[in-house]
């Protein structure tokens, strides 16, 4: 399939009718936000600025939705985003927020030579507080966790607020429209209980290293000299880097949280003493995570603010026993 038209023609008539309704609603919402019209794309509707808008949108749908679809008949509703061209792969990659009838897909990183940028997703599951509050909560989590550095000068602070308003409206419209078709709305999703699944859900795959990955064998051998483990202690996930001065970073094991900053002695905290609700980014240093009174761990400075926030969530889940 190489176009939106072909995708729609492959849908059952009932789903095609739902798609037409959602796209029409999205078009009306887009028209109410002229300040960010350059960033807003609706399937089946000509873009007010870009003649190739539908081709650009289809590329975003292919990259963000079809690579890992939520069902064979998932319906794209609206994309609020932009393309970037990477100097490593020299291809255009979609960034931003894609609303479908089942989830909000967010992508703010790009493919590199040895790693692939991964999208995050927020299922459109209605909370007990209702549709409007659900839409606001999903949007806030996505917007507040977005790494805007990649957008450069394209998006300013005022644009971000317009993005927020449009996404809330689009998600609300989508949830209402889907409910009115009689299609069951998803129940609140459960998160992965294994460490690797949770790392992927949190968008941390590009930053993680696993001890059983042979490509990182030398890295972990050097780490073992600087930060030795207990007998039989198992590394679950490691967020680290290395320089001529040696390796540094943070790792979760089956029993401890361990970290080492360059030129500093290792810091370790037993898993059992970490209070999940107390884990947070250090207000005085965004490259540090506080896990208990007096226990502060450094994280590599190359991690983005979003990744550090996701790492806080991972540590909370790990400390609480929800992943292991």
CSV table of N, CA and C in Angstrom, one decimal, residues 201-293:
chain,number,residue,atom,x,y,z
A,201,UNK,N,8.2,0.5,26.2
A,201,UNK,CA,7.0,1.3,26.3
A,201,UNK,C,7.4,2.7,26.7
A,202,UNK,N,8.4,2.9,27.5
A,202,UNK,CA,8.8,4.2,27.9
A,202,UNK,C,9.7,5.0,26.9
A,203,UNK,N,9.9,4.4,25.8
A,203,UNK,CA,10.8,5.0,24.8
A,203,UNK,C,12.2,5.1,25.1
A,204,UNK,N,12.7,4.2,26.0
A,204,UNK,CA,14.1,4.2,26.4
A,204,UNK,C,15.0,3.2,25.6
A,205,UNK,N,14.5,2.5,24.7
A,205,UNK,CA,15.3,1.6,23.9
A,205,UNK,C,16.5,2.1,23.3
A,206,UNK,N,16.5,3.3,22.7
A,206,UNK,CA,17.7,3.9,22.2
A,206,UNK,C,18.8,4.1,23.2
A,207,UNK,N,18.5,4.3,24.5
A,207,UNK,CA,19.4,4.6,25.5
A,207,UNK,C,19.9,3.5,26.3
A,208,UNK,N,19.3,2.3,26.2
A,208,UNK,CA,19.6,1.2,27.1
A,208,UNK,C,20.7,0.3,26.6
A,209,UNK,N,21.4,-0.4,27.5
A,209,UNK,CA,22.3,-1.4,27.2
A,209,UNK,C,22.0,-2.6,28.0
A,210,UNK,N,22.1,-3.8,27.4
A,210,UNK,CA,21.8,-5.1,28.1
A,210,UNK,C,23.1,-5.9,28.2
A,211,UNK,N,23.3,-6.5,29.3
A,211,UNK,CA,24.5,-7.3,29.5
A,211,UNK,C,24.7,-8.5,28.6
A,212,UNK,N,23.6,-9.0,28.1
A,212,UNK,CA,23.7,-10.2,27.2
A,212,UNK,C,23.9,-9.8,25.7
A,213,UNK,N,24.0,-8.5,25.5
A,213,UNK,CA,24.2,-8.0,24.1
A,213,UNK,C,25.7,-8.0,23.9
A,214,UNK,N,26.2,-8.9,23.0
A,214,UNK,CA,27.6,-9.1,22.7
A,214,UNK,C,28.3,-7.8,22.3
A,215,UNK,N,27.6,-6.9,21.6
A,215,UNK,CA,28.2,-5.7,21.1
A,215,UNK,C,28.6,-4.8,22.3
A,216,UNK,N,28.1,-5.0,23.5
A,216,UNK,CA,28.5,-4.2,24.6
A,216,UNK,C,29.3,-5.0,25.6
A,217,UNK,N,29.9,-6.1,25.2
A,217,UNK,CA,30.6,-7.0,26.2
A,217,UNK,C,31.8,-6.2,26.7
A,218,UNK,N,32.6,-5.5,25.9
A,218,UNK,CA,33.7,-4.8,26.4
A,218,UNK,C,33.3,-3.7,27.4
A,219,UNK,N,32.2,-3.0,27.0
A,219,UNK,CA,31.7,-1.9,27.9
A,219,UNK,C,31.4,-2.5,29.3
A,220,UNK,N,30.7,-3.6,29.4
A,220,UNK,CA,30.4,-4.1,30.7
A,220,UNK,C,31.6,-4.7,31.4
A,221,UNK,N,32.6,-5.2,30.7
A,221,UNK,CA,33.8,-5.7,31.3
A,221,UNK,C,34.5,-4.5,32.0
A,222,UNK,N,34.6,-3.4,31.3
A,222,UNK,CA,35.2,-2.2,31.9
A,222,UNK,C,34.4,-1.7,33.1
A,223,UNK,N,33.1,-1.8,33.0
A,223,UNK,CA,32.2,-1.3,34.1
A,223,UNK,C,32.4,-2.2,35.3
A,224,UNK,N,32.6,-3.5,35.1
A,224,UNK,CA,32.8,-4.4,36.2
A,224,UNK,C,34.0,-4.0,37.1
A,225,UNK,N,35.0,-3.4,36.5
A,225,UNK,CA,36.2,-3.1,37.2
A,225,UNK,C,36.0,-1.8,38.0
A,226,UNK,N,35.1,-0.9,37.5
A,226,UNK,CA,34.9,0.4,38.2
A,226,UNK,C,33.7,0.3,39.2
A,227,UNK,N,32.8,-0.7,38.9
A,227,UNK,CA,31.6,-0.8,39.8
A,227,UNK,C,31.3,-2.3,39.9
A,228,UNK,N,32.0,-3.0,40.7
A,228,UNK,CA,31.8,-4.5,40.8
A,228,UNK,C,30.5,-4.8,41.4
A,229,UNK,N,29.9,-5.9,41.0
A,229,UNK,CA,28.6,-6.4,41.5
A,229,UNK,C,28.8,-7.4,42.6
A,230,UNK,N,27.7,-7.7,43.4
A,230,UNK,CA,27.7,-8.7,44.3
A,230,UNK,C,27.7,-10.1,43.6
A,231,UNK,N,28.1,-11.1,44.4
A,231,UNK,CA,28.0,-12.4,43.8
A,231,UNK,C,26.6,-12.8,43.3
A,232,UNK,N,26.5,-13.2,42.1
A,232,UNK,CA,25.3,-13.7,41.5
A,232,UNK,C,24.3,-12.5,41.2
A,233,UNK,N,24.7,-11.3,41.4
A,233,UNK,CA,23.9,-10.1,41.1
A,233,UNK,C,23.7,-10.0,39.5
A,234,UNK,N,22.5,-9.8,39.1
A,234,UNK,CA,22.2,-9.7,37.7
A,234,UNK,C,21.8,-8.3,37.2
A,235,UNK,N,22.5,-7.9,36.1
A,235,UNK,CA,22.1,-6.6,35.5
A,235,UNK,C,20.8,-6.7,34.7
A,236,UNK,N,19.9,-5.9,35.0
A,236,UNK,CA,18.6,-5.9,34.3
A,236,UNK,C,18.6,-4.9,33.1
A,237,UNK,N,19.1,-3.7,33.4
A,237,UNK,CA,19.2,-2.6,32.3
A,237,UNK,C,20.2,-1.6,32.7
A,238,UNK,N,20.9,-1.1,31.7
A,238,UNK,CA,22.0,-0.1,32.0
A,238,UNK,C,21.9,1.1,31.1
A,239,UNK,N,22.0,2.2,31.7
A,239,UNK,CA,22.0,3.5,30.9
A,239,UNK,C,23.3,4.2,31.1
A,240,UNK,N,24.2,4.0,30.2
A,240,UNK,CA,25.6,4.4,30.4
A,240,UNK,C,26.3,4.8,29.1
A,241,UNK,N,27.5,5.3,29.3
A,241,UNK,CA,28.4,5.7,28.2
A,241,UNK,C,29.8,5.5,28.7
A,242,UNK,N,30.7,5.8,27.8
A,242,UNK,CA,32.1,5.6,28.2
A,242,UNK,C,33.0,6.7,27.5
A,243,UNK,N,34.1,7.0,28.2
A,243,UNK,CA,35.1,7.9,27.6
A,243,UNK,C,36.5,7.3,27.8
A,244,UNK,N,37.5,8.0,27.5
A,244,UNK,CA,38.8,7.5,27.8
A,244,UNK,C,39.1,7.3,29.3
A,245,UNK,N,38.3,8.1,30.0
A,245,UNK,CA,38.4,8.0,31.5
A,245,UNK,C,37.7,6.8,32.1
A,246,UNK,N,36.9,6.1,31.2
A,246,UNK,CA,36.2,4.9,31.7
A,246,UNK,C,34.7,5.1,31.5
A,247,UNK,N,34.0,4.0,31.9
A,247,UNK,CA,32.5,4.0,31.8
A,247,UNK,C,31.8,4.7,32.9
A,248,UNK,N,30.6,5.2,32.7
A,248,UNK,CA,29.9,5.9,33.7
A,248,UNK,C,28.4,5.8,33.3
A,249,UNK,N,27.5,5.9,34.3
A,249,UNK,CA,26.1,5.8,34.1
A,249,UNK,C,25.4,5.1,35.2
A,250,UNK,N,24.2,4.6,34.9
A,250,UNK,CA,23.3,4.1,35.9
A,250,UNK,C,22.8,2.7,35.5
A,251,UNK,N,22.7,1.8,36.4
A,251,UNK,CA,22.2,0.5,36.1
A,251,UNK,C,21.2,0.0,37.2
A,252,UNK,N,20.2,-0.8,36.7
A,252,UNK,CA,19.3,-1.5,37.6
A,252,UNK,C,19.7,-2.9,37.6
A,253,UNK,N,19.8,-3.5,38.8
A,253,UNK,CA,20.1,-5.0,38.8
A,253,UNK,C,18.9,-5.6,39.5
A,254,UNK,N,19.0,-6.9,39.8
A,254,UNK,CA,17.9,-7.6,40.5
A,254,UNK,C,17.8,-7.2,42.0
A,255,UNK,N,18.8,-6.5,42.5
A,255,UNK,CA,18.8,-6.1,43.9
A,255,UNK,C,19.2,-4.7,44.3
A,256,UNK,N,19.8,-4.0,43.3
A,256,UNK,CA,20.3,-2.7,43.6
A,256,UNK,C,20.2,-1.7,42.4
A,257,UNK,N,20.2,-0.4,42.8
A,257,UNK,CA,20.4,0.6,41.8
A,257,UNK,C,21.8,1.1,42.0
A,258,UNK,N,22.5,1.1,40.9
A,258,UNK,CA,24.0,1.4,41.0
A,258,UNK,C,24.2,2.5,39.9
A,259,UNK,N,25.2,3.4,40.3
A,259,UNK,CA,25.5,4.5,39.4
A,259,UNK,C,27.0,4.9,39.6
A,260,UNK,N,27.6,5.5,38.6
A,260,UNK,CA,28.9,6.1,38.7
A,260,UNK,C,29.0,7.2,37.8
A,261,UNK,N,29.5,8.4,38.3
A,261,UNK,CA,29.8,9.5,37.5
A,261,UNK,C,31.3,9.5,37.3
A,262,UNK,N,31.7,10.1,36.2
A,262,UNK,CA,33.2,10.2,35.8
A,262,UNK,C,34.0,10.7,37.0
A,263,UNK,N,35.0,10.0,37.3
A,263,UNK,CA,35.9,10.5,38.4
A,263,UNK,C,35.4,10.4,39.8
A,264,UNK,N,34.2,9.7,39.9
A,264,UNK,CA,33.6,9.6,41.2
A,264,UNK,C,33.5,8.2,41.7
A,265,UNK,N,33.4,8.0,43.0
A,265,UNK,CA,33.2,6.6,43.5
A,265,UNK,C,31.7,6.1,43.1
A,266,UNK,N,31.5,4.8,43.0
A,266,UNK,CA,30.2,4.3,42.7
A,266,UNK,C,29.2,4.6,43.8
A,267,UNK,N,27.9,4.8,43.5
A,267,UNK,CA,26.9,5.0,44.4
A,267,UNK,C,25.9,3.8,44.3
A,268,UNK,N,25.5,3.3,45.4
A,268,UNK,CA,24.6,2.1,45.3
A,268,UNK,C,23.4,2.3,46.3
A,269,UNK,N,22.2,1.8,45.9
A,269,UNK,CA,21.1,1.9,46.8
A,269,UNK,C,20.3,0.5,46.7
A,270,UNK,N,20.1,-0.1,47.8
A,270,UNK,CA,19.3,-1.3,47.8
A,270,UNK,C,17.9,-1.1,47.3
A,271,UNK,N,17.5,-2.0,46.5
A,271,UNK,CA,16.1,-1.9,45.9
A,271,UNK,C,15.1,-1.8,47.0
A,272,UNK,N,15.3,-2.6,48.1
A,272,UNK,CA,14.3,-2.7,49.2
A,272,UNK,C,14.1,-1.4,49.9
A,273,UNK,N,15.0,-0.5,49.9
A,273,UNK,CA,14.9,0.8,50.7
A,273,UNK,C,14.4,1.9,49.8
A,274,UNK,N,14.2,1.7,48.6
A,274,UNK,CA,13.7,2.8,47.7
A,274,UNK,C,12.2,2.9,47.8
A,275,UNK,N,11.7,4.1,48.1
A,275,UNK,CA,10.3,4.4,48.2
A,275,UNK,C,9.8,4.9,46.8
A,276,UNK,N,9.1,4.2,46.0
A,276,UNK,CA,8.8,4.6,44.6
A,276,UNK,C,8.2,6.0,44.5
A,277,UNK,N,7.4,6.4,45.5
A,277,UNK,CA,6.8,7.7,45.4
A,277,UNK,C,7.8,8.8,45.6
A,278,UNK,N,8.9,8.5,46.2
A,278,UNK,CA,9.9,9.5,46.5
A,278,UNK,C,10.9,9.7,45.4
A,279,UNK,N,10.9,8.8,44.4
A,279,UNK,CA,11.9,8.9,43.3
A,279,UNK,C,11.5,10.0,42.4
A,280,UNK,N,12.5,10.9,42.1
A,280,UNK,CA,12.2,12.1,41.3
A,280,UNK,C,13.5,12.7,40.8
A,281,UNK,N,13.4,13.5,39.8
A,281,UNK,CA,14.5,14.3,39.2
A,281,UNK,C,14.9,15.3,40.3
A,282,UNK,N,16.2,15.4,40.5
A,282,UNK,CA,16.7,16.4,41.5
A,282,UNK,C,16.4,17.8,41.0
A,283,UNK,N,15.6,18.6,41.7
A,283,UNK,CA,15.3,19.9,41.3
A,283,UNK,C,16.5,20.8,41.1
A,284,UNK,N,17.6,20.5,41.8
A,284,UNK,CA,18.8,21.3,41.6
A,284,UNK,C,19.8,20.8,40.5
A,285,UNK,N,19.5,19.7,40.0
A,285,UNK,CA,20.4,19.1,38.9
A,285,UNK,C,19.6,18.1,38.1
A,286,UNK,N,19.2,18.5,36.9
A,286,UNK,CA,18.3,17.6,36.0
A,286,UNK,C,19.0,16.4,35.6
A,287,UNK,N,20.3,16.2,35.8
A,287,UNK,CA,21.1,15.0,35.5
A,287,UNK,C,21.2,14.1,36.7
A,288,UNK,N,20.4,14.3,37.7
A,288,UNK,CA,20.5,13.5,38.9
A,288,UNK,C,19.1,13.0,39.3
A,289,UNK,N,19.0,11.8,39.8
A,289,UNK,CA,17.7,11.2,40.3
A,289,UNK,C,17.8,10.9,41.8
A,290,UNK,N,16.9,11.5,42.5
A,290,UNK,CA,16.8,11.2,44.0
A,290,UNK,C,15.9,10.0,44.2
A,291,UNK,N,16.5,9.0,44.9
A,291,UNK,CA,15.7,7.7,45.1
A,291,UNK,C,15.3,7.5,46.6
A,292,UNK,N,16.0,8.2,47.5
A,292,UNK,CA,15.7,8.0,48.9
A,292,UNK,C,16.5,9.2,49.6
A,293,UNK,N,16.1,9.5,50.8
A,293,UNK,CA,16.8,10.6,51.6
A,293,UNK,C,18.3,10.4,51.6
